Amino acid sequence: VSAWLAEDFLFQEHESEVLFVSRKVPKKLMLHADCLVDIGNTYCPENYRFDHKPPAFQDRNSTCATRLIWKYLLDIGVAVAHLEPLVEITYQGDTHRNSEALKQSRVDGPHAELTKLKTQHRDTTEVYQRMVLWLRSYTKNL
């Protein structure tokens, strides 16, 4: 969800390419990527770095990359407030909380869709691209 937020809302005026890399981000990528989400252990929104893991935050469960980028988008005036329910269940899923909304998401929401796509496709990029289409449709109703 964090990559999708960056792609559709942070870079809505520009062409963007989403790449999936290992947690050990190559130095070159750290220096030259336009935006990093959920990797790099750095939170620096003005440089489009959105990771919630130490040393960026002492408690990695206090937030998540999706919540960080969503709050940044709100701060810069992007109309994403309506995505709060999606952001919240994404955060809960990332931090192993177990609300009724998250349980429902695992039945017929984003978590269920992601699980289904992962069983149908092996390629991470293809899963992401299909999930993006689903998220765009899903969030029209929020």
N, CA, C and O atoms as a GROMACS GRO file, in nm:
protein
  568
    1VAL      N    1   0.083  -0.119   0.000
    1VAL     CA    2   0.000   0.000   0.000
    1VAL      C    3   0.088   0.125   0.000
    1VAL      O    4   0.053   0.225  -0.064
    2SER      N    5   0.200   0.121   0.071
    2SER     CA    6   0.288   0.239   0.073
    2SER      C    7   0.344   0.269  -0.066
    2SER      O    8   0.352   0.385  -0.106
    3ALA      N    9   0.385   0.166  -0.138
    3ALA     CA   10   0.436   0.188  -0.275
    3ALA      C   11   0.326   0.245  -0.364
    3ALA      O   12   0.352   0.335  -0.444
    4TRP      N   13   0.206   0.195  -0.351
    4TRP     CA   14   0.094   0.246  -0.429
    4TRP      C   15   0.064   0.392  -0.395
    4TRP      O   16   0.037   0.472  -0.484
    5LEU      N   17   0.067   0.427  -0.266
    5LEU     CA   18   0.045   0.566  -0.227
    5LEU      C   19   0.148   0.657  -0.293
    5LEU      O   20   0.114   0.764  -0.344
    6ALA      N   21   0.273   0.615  -0.291
    6ALA     CA   22   0.378   0.696  -0.356
    6ALA      C   23   0.352   0.705  -0.505
    6ALA      O   24   0.357   0.814  -0.563
    7GLU      N   25   0.326   0.593  -0.567
    7GLU     CA   26   0.308   0.591  -0.713
    7GLU      C   27   0.188   0.675  -0.758
    7GLU      O   28   0.200   0.755  -0.850
    8ASP      N   29   0.074   0.658  -0.692
    8ASP     CA   30  -0.048   0.725  -0.738
    8ASP      C   31  -0.069   0.865  -0.683
    8ASP      O   32  -0.139   0.946  -0.744
    9PHE      N   33  -0.011   0.896  -0.569
    9PHE     CA   34  -0.040   1.025  -0.507
    9PHE      C   35   0.082   1.116  -0.494
    9PHE      O   36   0.072   1.236  -0.516
   10LEU      N   37   0.196   1.060  -0.460
   10LEU     CA   38   0.316   1.142  -0.448
   10LEU      C   39   0.371   1.176  -0.585
   10LEU      O   40   0.419   1.287  -0.608
   11PHE      N   41   0.365   1.080  -0.677
   11PHE     CA   42   0.418   1.100  -0.811
   11PHE      C   43   0.307   1.107  -0.916
   11PHE      O   44   0.327   1.066  -1.030
   12GLN      N   45   0.192   1.157  -0.877
   12GLN     CA   46   0.079   1.161  -0.969
   12GLN      C   47   0.104   1.247  -1.093
   12GLN      O   48   0.040   1.227  -1.196
   13GLU      N   49   0.195   1.340  -1.084
   13GLU     CA   50   0.227   1.427  -1.197
   13GLU      C   51   0.343   1.375  -1.281
   13GLU      O   52   0.372   1.429  -1.387
   14HIS      N   53   0.410   1.269  -1.233
   14HIS     CA   54   0.531   1.221  -1.298
   14HIS      C   55   0.521   1.071  -1.325
   14HIS      O   56   0.449   0.999  -1.257
   15GLU      N   57   0.595   1.028  -1.424
   15GLU     CA   58   0.608   0.885  -1.451
   15GLU      C   59   0.690   0.824  -1.338
   15GLU      O   60   0.791   0.881  -1.296
   16SER      N   61   0.648   0.709  -1.289
   16SER     CA   62   0.724   0.644  -1.182
   16SER      C   63   0.738   0.495  -1.211
   16SER      O   64   0.658   0.436  -1.285
   17GLU      N   65   0.839   0.438  -1.152
   17GLU     CA   66   0.863   0.294  -1.164
   17GLU      C   67   0.883   0.240  -1.024
   17GLU      O   68   0.965   0.291  -0.948
   18VAL      N   69   0.810   0.136  -0.990
   18VAL     CA   70   0.823   0.073  -0.860
   18VAL      C   71   0.912  -0.049  -0.874
   18VAL      O   72   0.890  -0.136  -0.958
   19LEU      N   73   1.014  -0.054  -0.789
   19LEU     CA   74   1.105  -0.168  -0.786
   19LEU      C   75   1.100  -0.231  -0.648
   19LEU      O   76   1.089  -0.161  -0.547
   20PHE      N   77   1.107  -0.362  -0.645
   20PHE     CA   78   1.113  -0.432  -0.518
   20PHE      C   79   1.256  -0.480  -0.499
   20PHE      O   80   1.311  -0.550  -0.584
   21VAL      N   81   1.316  -0.442  -0.386
   21VAL     CA   82   1.454  -0.476  -0.358
   21VAL      C   83   1.462  -0.540  -0.220
   21VAL      O   84   1.368  -0.532  -0.140
   22SER      N   85   1.576  -0.603  -0.192
   22SER     CA   86   1.594  -0.665  -0.062
   22SER      C   87   1.604  -0.557   0.046
   22SER      O   88   1.622  -0.439   0.016
   23ARG      N   89   1.591  -0.599   0.168
   23ARG     CA   90   1.600  -0.504   0.280
   23ARG      C   91   1.737  -0.436   0.287
   23ARG      O   92   1.749  -0.324   0.336
   24LYS      N   93   1.840  -0.504   0.238
   24LYS     CA   94   1.973  -0.443   0.234
   24LYS      C   95   1.981  -0.359   0.107
   24LYS      O   96   2.021  -0.407   0.001
   25VAL      N   97   1.943  -0.236   0.120
   25VAL     CA   98   1.934  -0.145   0.005
   25VAL      C   99   2.075  -0.111  -0.044
   25VAL      O  100   2.158  -0.065   0.034
   26PRO      N  101   2.101  -0.132  -0.172
   26PRO     CA  102   2.232  -0.092  -0.224
   26PRO      C  103   2.254   0.058  -0.206
   26PRO      O  104   2.162   0.138  -0.224
   27LYS      N  105   2.375   0.095  -0.169
   27LYS     CA  106   2.410   0.235  -0.143
   27LYS      C  107   2.369   0.325  -0.260
   27LYS      O  108   2.317   0.435  -0.238
   28LYS      N  109   2.392   0.279  -0.382
   28LYS     CA  110   2.358   0.358  -0.501
   28LYS      C  111   2.208   0.389  -0.502
   28LYS      O  112   2.168   0.501  -0.534
   29LEU      N  113   2.126   0.290  -0.469
   29LEU     CA  114   1.982   0.311  -0.466
   29LEU      C  115   1.943   0.407  -0.355
   29LEU      O  116   1.859   0.495  -0.375
   30MET      N  117   2.005   0.392  -0.240
   30MET     CA  118   1.976   0.483  -0.128
   30MET      C  119   2.003   0.628  -0.168
   30MET      O  120   1.930   0.719  -0.129
   31LEU      N  121   2.107   0.649  -0.247
   31LEU     CA  122   2.145   0.785  -0.285
   31LEU      C  123   2.065   0.840  -0.401
   31LEU      O  124   2.042   0.960  -0.410
   32HIS      N  125   2.021   0.752  -0.492
   32HIS     CA  126   1.964   0.801  -0.618
   32HIS      C  127   1.816   0.770  -0.640
   32HIS      O  128   1.757   0.822  -0.734
   33ALA      N  129   1.756   0.688  -0.557
   33ALA     CA  130   1.614   0.659  -0.574
   33ALA      C  131   1.531   0.784  -0.545
   33ALA      O  132   1.564   0.862  -0.455
   34ASP      N  133   1.425   0.802  -0.619
   34ASP     CA  134   1.337   0.917  -0.595
   34ASP      C  135   1.261   0.902  -0.464
   34ASP      O  136   1.231   1.001  -0.397
   35CYS      N  137   1.228   0.778  -0.428
   35CYS     CA  138   1.149   0.753  -0.308
   35CYS      C  139   1.178   0.611  -0.260
   35CYS      O  140   1.188   0.519  -0.341
   36LEU      N  141   1.190   0.593  -0.129
   36LEU     CA  142   1.204   0.460  -0.069
   36LEU      C  143   1.096   0.442   0.035
   36LEU      O  144   1.077   0.528   0.122
   37VAL      N  145   1.024   0.331   0.027
   37VAL     CA  146   0.922   0.301   0.127
   37VAL      C  147   0.948   0.164   0.188
   37VAL      O  148   0.972   0.066   0.118
   38ASP      N  149   0.944   0.161   0.319
   38ASP     CA  150   0.958   0.040   0.399
   38ASP      C  151   1.094  -0.029   0.386
   38ASP      O  152   1.106  -0.148   0.415
   39ILE      N  153   1.194   0.044   0.343
   39ILE     CA  154   1.332  -0.005   0.340
   39ILE      C  155   1.426   0.111   0.369
   39ILE      O  156   1.389   0.227   0.353
   40GLY      N  157   1.546   0.079   0.412
   40GLY     CA  158   1.647   0.182   0.431
   40GLY      C  159   1.664   0.231   0.573
   40GLY      O  160   1.761   0.301   0.603
   41ASN      N  161   1.571   0.197   0.662
   41ASN     CA  162   1.580   0.236   0.803
   41ASN      C  163   1.593   0.387   0.823
   41ASN      O  164   1.658   0.434   0.916
   42THR      N  165   1.530   0.462   0.733
   42THR     CA  166   1.539   0.608   0.737
   42THR      C  167   1.401   0.669   0.721
   42THR      O  168   1.322   0.628   0.636
   43TYR      N  169   1.374   0.768   0.806
   43TYR     CA  170   1.253   0.847   0.789
   43TYR      C  171   1.296   0.991   0.765
   43TYR      O  172   1.342   1.060   0.856
   44CYS      N  173   1.279   1.035   0.642
   44CYS     CA  174   1.315   1.171   0.602
   44CYS      C  175   1.217   1.211   0.491
   44CYS      O  176   1.251   1.203   0.373
   45PRO      N  177   1.097   1.254   0.529
   45PRO     CA  178   0.994   1.278   0.428
   45PRO      C  179   1.032   1.380   0.322
   45PRO      O  180   0.990   1.368   0.206
   46GLU      N  181   1.111   1.480   0.358
   46GLU     CA  182   1.150   1.579   0.258
   46GLU      C  183   1.238   1.519   0.149
   46GLU      O  184   1.250   1.576   0.040
   47ASN      N  185   1.300   1.406   0.178
   47ASN     CA  186   1.378   1.332   0.077
   47ASN      C  187   1.306   1.207   0.030
   47ASN      O  188   1.364   1.122  -0.038
   48TYR      N  189   1.179   1.194   0.066
   48TYR     CA  190   1.095   1.081   0.027
   48TYR      C  191   1.152   0.947   0.076
   48TYR      O  192   1.161   0.850   0.000
   49ARG      N  193   1.191   0.944   0.203
   49ARG     CA  194   1.237   0.821   0.268
   49ARG      C  195   1.138   0.790   0.379
   49ARG      O  196   1.124   0.867   0.474
   50PHE      N  197   1.069   0.676   0.367
   50PHE     CA  198   0.960   0.644   0.459
   50PHE      C  199   0.975   0.503   0.515
   50PHE      O  200   0.908   0.410   0.470
   51ASP      N  201   1.062   0.486   0.612
   51ASP     CA  202   1.076   0.357   0.679
   51ASP      C  203   1.052   0.376   0.828
   51ASP      O  204   1.086   0.479   0.885
   52HIS      N  205   0.994   0.276   0.890
   52HIS     CA  206   0.955   0.285   1.030
   52HIS      C  207   1.044   0.201   1.121
   52HIS      O  208   1.022   0.195   1.242
   53LYS      N  209   1.144   0.136   1.064
   53LYS     CA  210   1.228   0.047   1.144
   53LYS      C  211   1.348   0.124   1.201
   53LYS      O  212   1.394   0.222   1.143
   54PRO      N  213   1.398   0.076   1.317
   54PRO     CA  214   1.514   0.143   1.378
   54PRO      C  215   1.631   0.152   1.280
   54PRO      O  216   1.652   0.061   1.200
   55PRO      N  217   1.704   0.259   1.286
   55PRO     CA  218   1.700   0.367   1.384
   55PRO      C  219   1.600   0.478   1.353
   55PRO      O  220   1.591   0.574   1.430
   56ALA      N  221   1.526   0.468   1.245
   56ALA     CA  222   1.429   0.573   1.213
   56ALA      C  223   1.330   0.593   1.328
   56ALA      O  224   1.303   0.706   1.367
   57PHE      N  225   1.278   0.485   1.382
   57PHE     CA  226   1.189   0.486   1.498
   57PHE      C  227   1.237   0.375   1.591
   57PHE      O  228   1.265   0.264   1.546
   58GLN      N  229   1.245   0.404   1.718
   58GLN     CA  230   1.292   0.303   1.814
   58GLN      C  231   1.201   0.182   1.818
   58GLN      O  232   1.247   0.068   1.826
   59ASP      N  233   1.070   0.206   1.813
   59ASP     CA  234   0.972   0.097   1.816
   59ASP      C  235   0.911   0.084   1.677
   59ASP      O  236   0.829   0.166   1.638
   60ARG      N  237   0.951  -0.017   1.605
   60ARG     CA  238   0.903  -0.036   1.467
   60ARG      C  239   0.750  -0.054   1.461
   60ARG      O  240   0.691  -0.035   1.354
   61ASN      N  241   0.688  -0.089   1.571
   61ASN     CA  242   0.543  -0.109   1.573
   61ASN      C  243   0.466   0.018   1.607
   61ASN      O  244   0.343   0.015   1.617
   62SER      N  245   0.537   0.129   1.626
   62SER     CA  246   0.467   0.254   1.658
   62SER      C  247   0.400   0.315   1.535
   62SER      O  248   0.309   0.397   1.548
   63THR      N  249   0.444   0.275   1.418
   63THR     CA  250   0.387   0.325   1.292
   63THR      C  251   0.424   0.226   1.183
   63THR      O  252   0.476   0.118   1.211
   64CYS      N  253   0.397   0.261   1.059
   64CYS     CA  254   0.436   0.178   0.946
   64CYS      C  255   0.462   0.269   0.827
   64CYS      O  256   0.425   0.387   0.829
   65ALA      N  257   0.524   0.216   0.723
   65ALA     CA  258   0.557   0.298   0.606
   65ALA      C  259   0.432   0.356   0.542
   65ALA      O  260   0.432   0.471   0.498
   66THR      N  261   0.326   0.278   0.537
   66THR     CA  262   0.201   0.328   0.479
   66THR      C  263   0.149   0.448   0.555
   66THR      O  264   0.110   0.548   0.495
   67ARG      N  265   0.148   0.438   0.687
   67ARG     CA  266   0.099   0.550   0.769
   67ARG      C  267   0.190   0.672   0.753
   67ARG      O  268   0.141   0.784   0.746
   68LEU      N  269   0.321   0.650   0.746
   68LEU     CA  270   0.414   0.763   0.730
   68LEU      C  271   0.392   0.838   0.600
   68LEU      O  272   0.386   0.961   0.598
   69ILE      N  273   0.380   0.766   0.491
   69ILE     CA  274   0.363   0.834   0.362
   69ILE      C  275   0.224   0.897   0.354
   69ILE      O  276   0.209   1.005   0.297
   70TRP      N  277   0.123   0.832   0.409
   70TRP     CA  278  -0.013   0.887   0.409
   70TRP      C  279  -0.016   1.019   0.487
   70TRP      O  280  -0.074   1.117   0.440
   71LYS      N  281   0.046   1.022   0.605
   71LYS     CA  282   0.049   1.146   0.683
   71LYS      C  283   0.125   1.256   0.609
   71LYS      O  284   0.086   1.373   0.613
   72TYR      N  285   0.233   1.220   0.543
   72TYR     CA  286   0.307   1.318   0.464
   72TYR      C  287   0.220   1.374   0.352
   72TYR      O  288   0.218   1.495   0.329
   73LEU      N  289   0.149   1.288   0.283
   73LEU     CA  290   0.060   1.333   0.176
   73LEU      C  291  -0.046   1.429   0.231
   73LEU      O  292  -0.075   1.530   0.168
   74LEU      N  293  -0.103   1.399   0.347
   74LEU     CA  294  -0.198   1.490   0.410
   74LEU      C  295  -0.131   1.625   0.439
   74LEU      O  296  -0.188   1.731   0.412
   75ASP      N  297  -0.009   1.619   0.494
   75ASP     CA  298   0.063   1.742   0.530
   75ASP      C  299   0.090   1.832   0.411
   75ASP      O  300   0.092   1.954   0.424
   76ILE      N  301   0.111   1.772   0.293
   76ILE     CA  302   0.139   1.855   0.176
   76ILE      C  303   0.012   1.886   0.096
   76ILE      O  304   0.020   1.941  -0.014
   77GLY      N  305  -0.103   1.851   0.152
   77GLY     CA  306  -0.230   1.891   0.092
   77GLY      C  307  -0.289   1.798  -0.012
   77GLY      O  308  -0.378   1.838  -0.087
   78VAL      N  309  -0.241   1.675  -0.017
   78VAL     CA  310  -0.298   1.579  -0.112
   78VAL      C  311  -0.425   1.520  -0.050
   78VAL      O  312  -0.426   1.486   0.068
   79ALA      N  313  -0.529   1.510  -0.129
   79ALA     CA  314  -0.660   1.464  -0.080
   79ALA      C  315  -0.662   1.312  -0.063
   79ALA      O  316  -0.709   1.238  -0.150
   80VAL      N  317  -0.610   1.266   0.051
   80VAL     CA  318  -0.606   1.122   0.080
   80VAL      C  319  -0.669   1.088   0.215
   80VAL      O  320  -0.657   0.975   0.262
   81ALA      N  321  -0.736   1.184   0.276
   81ALA     CA  322  -0.796   1.158   0.408
   81ALA      C  323  -0.893   1.041   0.402
   81ALA      O  324  -0.905   0.965   0.499
   82HIS      N  325  -0.962   1.025   0.290
   82HIS     CA  326  -1.060   0.917   0.276
   82HIS      C  327  -0.996   0.778   0.281
   82HIS      O  328  -1.067   0.678   0.295
   83LEU      N  329  -0.864   0.771   0.269
   83LEU     CA  330  -0.795   0.642   0.271
   83LEU      C  331  -0.758   0.596   0.412
   83LEU      O  332  -0.695   0.492   0.429
   84GLU      N  333  -0.799   0.671   0.513
   84GLU     CA  334  -0.763   0.637   0.651
   84GLU      C  335  -0.800   0.493   0.690
   84GLU      O  336  -0.719   0.427   0.753
   85PRO      N  337  -0.919   0.443   0.655
   85PRO     CA  338  -0.949   0.303   0.693
   85PRO      C  339  -0.851   0.203   0.631
   85PRO      O  340  -0.812   0.107   0.698
   86LEU      N  341  -0.812   0.223   0.507
   86LEU     CA  342  -0.714   0.136   0.442
   86LEU      C  343  -0.579   0.148   0.511
   86LEU      O  344  -0.513   0.047   0.535
   87VAL      N  345  -0.537   0.269   0.542
   87VAL     CA  346  -0.410   0.291   0.610
   87VAL      C  347  -0.411   0.222   0.746
   87VAL      O  348  -0.312   0.159   0.784
   88GLU      N  349  -0.520   0.233   0.818
   88GLU     CA  350  -0.528   0.175   0.951
   88GLU      C  351  -0.521   0.022   0.947
   88GLU      O  352  -0.450  -0.039   1.028
   89ILE      N  353  -0.593  -0.041   0.855
   89ILE     CA  354  -0.585  -0.188   0.852
   89ILE      C  355  -0.450  -0.235   0.798
   89ILE      O  356  -0.405  -0.345   0.832
   90THR      N  357  -0.386  -0.155   0.715
   90THR     CA  358  -0.251  -0.188   0.670
   90THR      C  359  -0.155  -0.183   0.788
   90THR      O  360  -0.073  -0.273   0.805
   91TYR      N  361  -0.166  -0.079   0.868
   91TYR     CA  362  -0.084  -0.066   0.989
   91TYR      C  363  -0.108  -0.183   1.083
   91TYR      O  364  -0.013  -0.242   1.135
   92GLN      N  365  -0.232  -0.216   1.105
   92GLN     CA  366  -0.264  -0.327   1.195
   92GLN      C  367  -0.206  -0.458   1.144
   92GLN      O  368  -0.154  -0.538   1.223
   93GLY      N  369  -0.214  -0.482   1.016
   93GLY     CA  370  -0.158  -0.603   0.958
   93GLY      C  371  -0.007  -0.607   0.970
   93GLY      O  372   0.052  -0.714   0.991
   94ASP      N  373   0.058  -0.491   0.957
   94ASP     CA  374   0.203  -0.482   0.966
   94ASP      C  375   0.253  -0.502   1.108
   94ASP      O  376   0.364  -0.551   1.129
   95THR      N  377   0.172  -0.465   1.206
   95THR     CA  378   0.216  -0.470   1.346
   95THR      C  379   0.147  -0.580   1.425
   95THR      O  380   0.155  -0.584   1.547
   96HIS      N  381   0.079  -0.669   1.356
   96HIS     CA  382   0.017  -0.788   1.416
   96HIS      C  383  -0.092  -0.754   1.518
   96HIS      O  384  -0.115  -0.829   1.613
   97ARG      N  385  -0.158  -0.642   1.497
   97ARG     CA  386  -0.275  -0.612   1.580
   97ARG      C  387  -0.391  -0.690   1.519
   97ARG      O  388  -0.381  -0.737   1.406
   98ASN      N  389  -0.499  -0.703   1.592
   98ASN     CA  390  -0.604  -0.792   1.544
   98ASN      C  391  -0.743  -0.732   1.566
   98ASN      O  392  -0.822  -0.786   1.644
   99SER      N  393  -0.773  -0.624   1.499
   99SER     CA  394  -0.904  -0.560   1.512
   99SER      C  395  -1.007  -0.633   1.428
   99SER      O  396  -0.974  -0.718   1.346
  100GLU      N  397  -1.132  -0.599   1.448
  100GLU     CA  398  -1.239  -0.655   1.366
  100GLU      C  399  -1.222  -0.612   1.219
  100GLU      O  400  -1.249  -0.691   1.128
  101ALA      N  401  -1.177  -0.489   1.197
  101ALA     CA  402  -1.156  -0.441   1.060
  101ALA      C  403  -1.048  -0.524   0.990
  101ALA      O  404  -1.062  -0.557   0.872
  102LEU      N  405  -0.941  -0.556   1.061
  102LEU     CA  406  -0.836  -0.638   1.002
  102LEU      C  407  -0.887  -0.779   0.975
  102LEU      O  408  -0.857  -0.837   0.870
  103LYS      N  409  -0.962  -0.835   1.067
  103LYS     CA  410  -1.020  -0.968   1.045
  103LYS      C  411  -1.107  -0.967   0.920
  103LYS      O  412  -1.101  -1.061   0.840
  104GLN      N  413  -1.186  -0.863   0.902
  104GLN     CA  414  -1.272  -0.852   0.784
  104GLN      C  415  -1.189  -0.835   0.657
  104GLN      O  416  -1.222  -0.891   0.552
  105SER      N  417  -1.079  -0.758   0.666
  105SER     CA  418  -0.992  -0.739   0.551
  105SER      C  419  -0.932  -0.872   0.505
  105SER      O  420  -0.908  -0.893   0.386
  106ARG      N  421  -0.908  -0.961   0.599
  106ARG     CA  422  -0.853  -1.092   0.564
  106ARG      C  423  -0.958  -1.182   0.499
  106ARG      O  424  -0.924  -1.283   0.437
  107VAL      N  425  -1.085  -1.145   0.514
  107VAL     CA  426  -1.194  -1.221   0.452
  107VAL      C  427  -1.225  -1.168   0.313
  107VAL      O  428  -1.233  -1.245   0.217
  108ASP      N  429  -1.242  -1.035   0.302
  108ASP     CA  430  -1.286  -0.980   0.173
  108ASP      C  431  -1.229  -0.842   0.141
  108ASP      O  432  -1.284  -0.770   0.057
  109GLY      N  433  -1.121  -0.807   0.206
  109GLY     CA  434  -1.059  -0.677   0.182
  109GLY      C  435  -0.921  -0.688   0.121
  109GLY      O  436  -0.890  -0.788   0.056
  110PRO      N  437  -0.838  -0.587   0.140
  110PRO     CA  438  -0.705  -0.585   0.080
  110PRO      C  439  -0.617  -0.703   0.119
  110PRO      O  440  -0.542  -0.755   0.036
  111HIS      N  441  -0.624  -0.745   0.244
  111HIS     CA  442  -0.541  -0.858   0.285
  111HIS      C  443  -0.582  -0.986   0.213
  111HIS      O  444  -0.497  -1.066   0.172
  112ALA      N  445  -0.712  -1.006   0.197
  112ALA     CA  446  -0.761  -1.124   0.125
  112ALA      C  447  -0.718  -1.118  -0.021
  112ALA      O  448  -0.676  -1.219  -0.078
  113GLU      N  449  -0.728  -1.002  -0.081
  113GLU     CA  450  -0.691  -0.988  -0.222
  113GLU      C  451  -0.542  -1.014  -0.242
  113GLU      O  452  -0.502  -1.081  -0.337
  114LEU      N  453  -0.459  -0.960  -0.153
  114LEU     CA  454  -0.315  -0.981  -0.165
  114LEU      C  455  -0.281  -1.130  -0.150
  114LEU      O  456  -0.199  -1.183  -0.225
  115THR      N  457  -0.342  -1.195  -0.054
  115THR     CA  458  -0.320  -1.338  -0.036
  115THR      C  459  -0.358  -1.415  -0.162
  115THR      O  460  -0.284  -1.504  -0.206
  116LYS      N  461  -0.472  -1.382  -0.221
  116LYS     CA  462  -0.518  -1.448  -0.344
  116LYS      C  463  -0.419  -1.425  -0.458
  116LYS      O  464  -0.382  -1.518  -0.528
  117LEU      N  465  -0.376  -1.300  -0.475
  117LEU     CA  466  -0.283  -1.268  -0.583
  117LEU      C  467  -0.148  -1.339  -0.566
  117LEU      O  468  -0.087  -1.381  -0.664
  118LYS      N  469  -0.103  -1.351  -0.443
  118LYS     CA  470   0.024  -1.420  -0.418
  118LYS      C  471   0.015  -1.569  -0.452
  118LYS      O  472   0.116  -1.630  -0.487
  119THR      N  473  -0.103  -1.627  -0.441
  119THR     CA  474  -0.118  -1.768  -0.478
  119THR      C  475  -0.130  -1.784  -0.629
  119THR      O  476  -0.096  -1.890  -0.683
  120GLN      N  477  -0.176  -1.682  -0.698
  120GLN     CA  478  -0.196  -1.689  -0.842
  120GLN      C  479  -0.072  -1.650  -0.923
  120GLN      O  480  -0.057  -1.692  -1.038
  121HIS      N  481   0.016  -1.569  -0.864
  121HIS     CA  482   0.130  -1.514  -0.938
  121HIS      C  483   0.257  -1.523  -0.853
  121HIS      O  484   0.255  -1.495  -0.733
  122ARG      N  485   0.363  -1.562  -0.915
  122ARG     CA  486   0.492  -1.575  -0.844
  122ARG      C  487   0.572  -1.445  -0.848
  122ARG      O  488   0.645  -1.414  -0.754
  123ASP      N  489   0.559  -1.370  -0.955
  123ASP     CA  490   0.638  -1.250  -0.975
  123ASP      C  491   0.586  -1.136  -0.887
  123ASP      O  492   0.469  -1.097  -0.897
  124THR      N  493   0.672  -1.083  -0.801
  124THR     CA  494   0.633  -0.976  -0.709
  124THR      C  495   0.579  -0.854  -0.782
  124THR      O  496   0.481  -0.794  -0.738
  125THR      N  497   0.642  -0.817  -0.892
  125THR     CA  498   0.597  -0.700  -0.966
  125THR      C  499   0.458  -0.722  -1.023
  125THR      O  500   0.375  -0.630  -1.022
  126GLU      N  501   0.430  -0.840  -1.073
  126GLU     CA  502   0.296  -0.868  -1.125
  126GLU      C  503   0.192  -0.866  -1.014
  126GLU      O  504   0.082  -0.814  -1.032
  127VAL      N  505   0.226  -0.922  -0.898
  127VAL     CA  506   0.134  -0.915  -0.783
  127VAL      C  507   0.106  -0.769  -0.750
  127VAL      O  508  -0.010  -0.731  -0.730
  128TYR      N  509   0.211  -0.689  -0.744
  128TYR     CA  510   0.194  -0.547  -0.712
  128TYR      C  511   0.106  -0.477  -0.815
  128TYR      O  512   0.014  -0.404  -0.779
  129GLN      N  513   0.133  -0.498  -0.943
  129GLN     CA  514   0.056  -0.431  -1.047
  129GLN      C  515  -0.092  -0.468  -1.040
  129GLN      O  516  -0.179  -0.383  -1.059
  130ARG      N  517  -0.120  -0.594  -1.014
  130ARG     CA  518  -0.260  -0.637  -1.002
  130ARG      C  519  -0.324  -0.582  -0.875
  130ARG      O  520  -0.442  -0.548  -0.873
  131MET      N  521  -0.244  -0.574  -0.768
  131MET     CA  522  -0.295  -0.519  -0.643
  131MET      C  523  -0.326  -0.371  -0.659
  131MET      O  524  -0.424  -0.322  -0.604
  132VAL      N  525  -0.244  -0.300  -0.733
  132VAL     CA  526  -0.268  -0.158  -0.760
  132VAL      C  527  -0.403  -0.139  -0.828
  132VAL      O  528  -0.481  -0.051  -0.789
  133LEU      N  529  -0.431  -0.220  -0.928
  133LEU     CA  530  -0.561  -0.210  -0.996
  133LEU      C  531  -0.674  -0.234  -0.898
  133LEU      O  532  -0.776  -0.164  -0.901
  134TRP      N  533  -0.657  -0.333  -0.812
  134TRP     CA  534  -0.760  -0.364  -0.713
  134TRP      C  535  -0.774  -0.247  -0.615
  134TRP      O  536  -0.887  -0.207  -0.583
  135LEU      N  537  -0.663  -0.192  -0.566
  135LEU     CA  538  -0.669  -0.080  -0.471
  135LEU      C  539  -0.736   0.042  -0.532
  135LEU      O  540  -0.813   0.110  -0.464
  136ARG      N  541  -0.708   0.071  -0.657
  136ARG     CA  542  -0.772   0.186  -0.722
  136ARG      C  543  -0.923   0.168  -0.726
  136ARG      O  544  -0.998   0.262  -0.701
  137SER      N  545  -0.968   0.050  -0.756
  137SER     CA  546  -1.111   0.021  -0.760
  137SER      C  547  -1.171   0.024  -0.619
  137SER      O  548  -1.276   0.084  -0.597
  138TYR      N  549  -1.104  -0.040  -0.526
  138TYR     CA  550  -1.150  -0.051  -0.388
  138TYR      C  551  -1.164   0.087  -0.324
  138TYR      O  552  -1.263   0.114  -0.255
  139THR      N  553  -1.066   0.174  -0.346
  139THR     CA  554  -1.068   0.304  -0.278
  139THR      C  555  -1.163   0.405  -0.341
  139THR      O  556  -1.188   0.510  -0.282
  140LYS      N  557  -1.216   0.376  -0.458
  140LYS     CA  558  -1.319   0.464  -0.514
  140LYS      C  559  -1.443   0.467  -0.426
  140LYS      O  560  -1.519   0.564  -0.427
  141ASN      N  561  -1.463   0.360  -0.349
  141ASN     CA  562  -1.583   0.348  -0.265
  141ASN      C  563  -1.559   0.395  -0.122
  141ASN      O  564  -1.652   0.392  -0.041
  142LEU      N  565  -1.439   0.437  -0.090
  142LEU     CA  566  -1.411   0.482   0.047
  142LEU      C  567  -1.450   0.627   0.065
  142LEU      O  568  -1.434   0.682   0.174
   0.00000   0.00000   0.00000
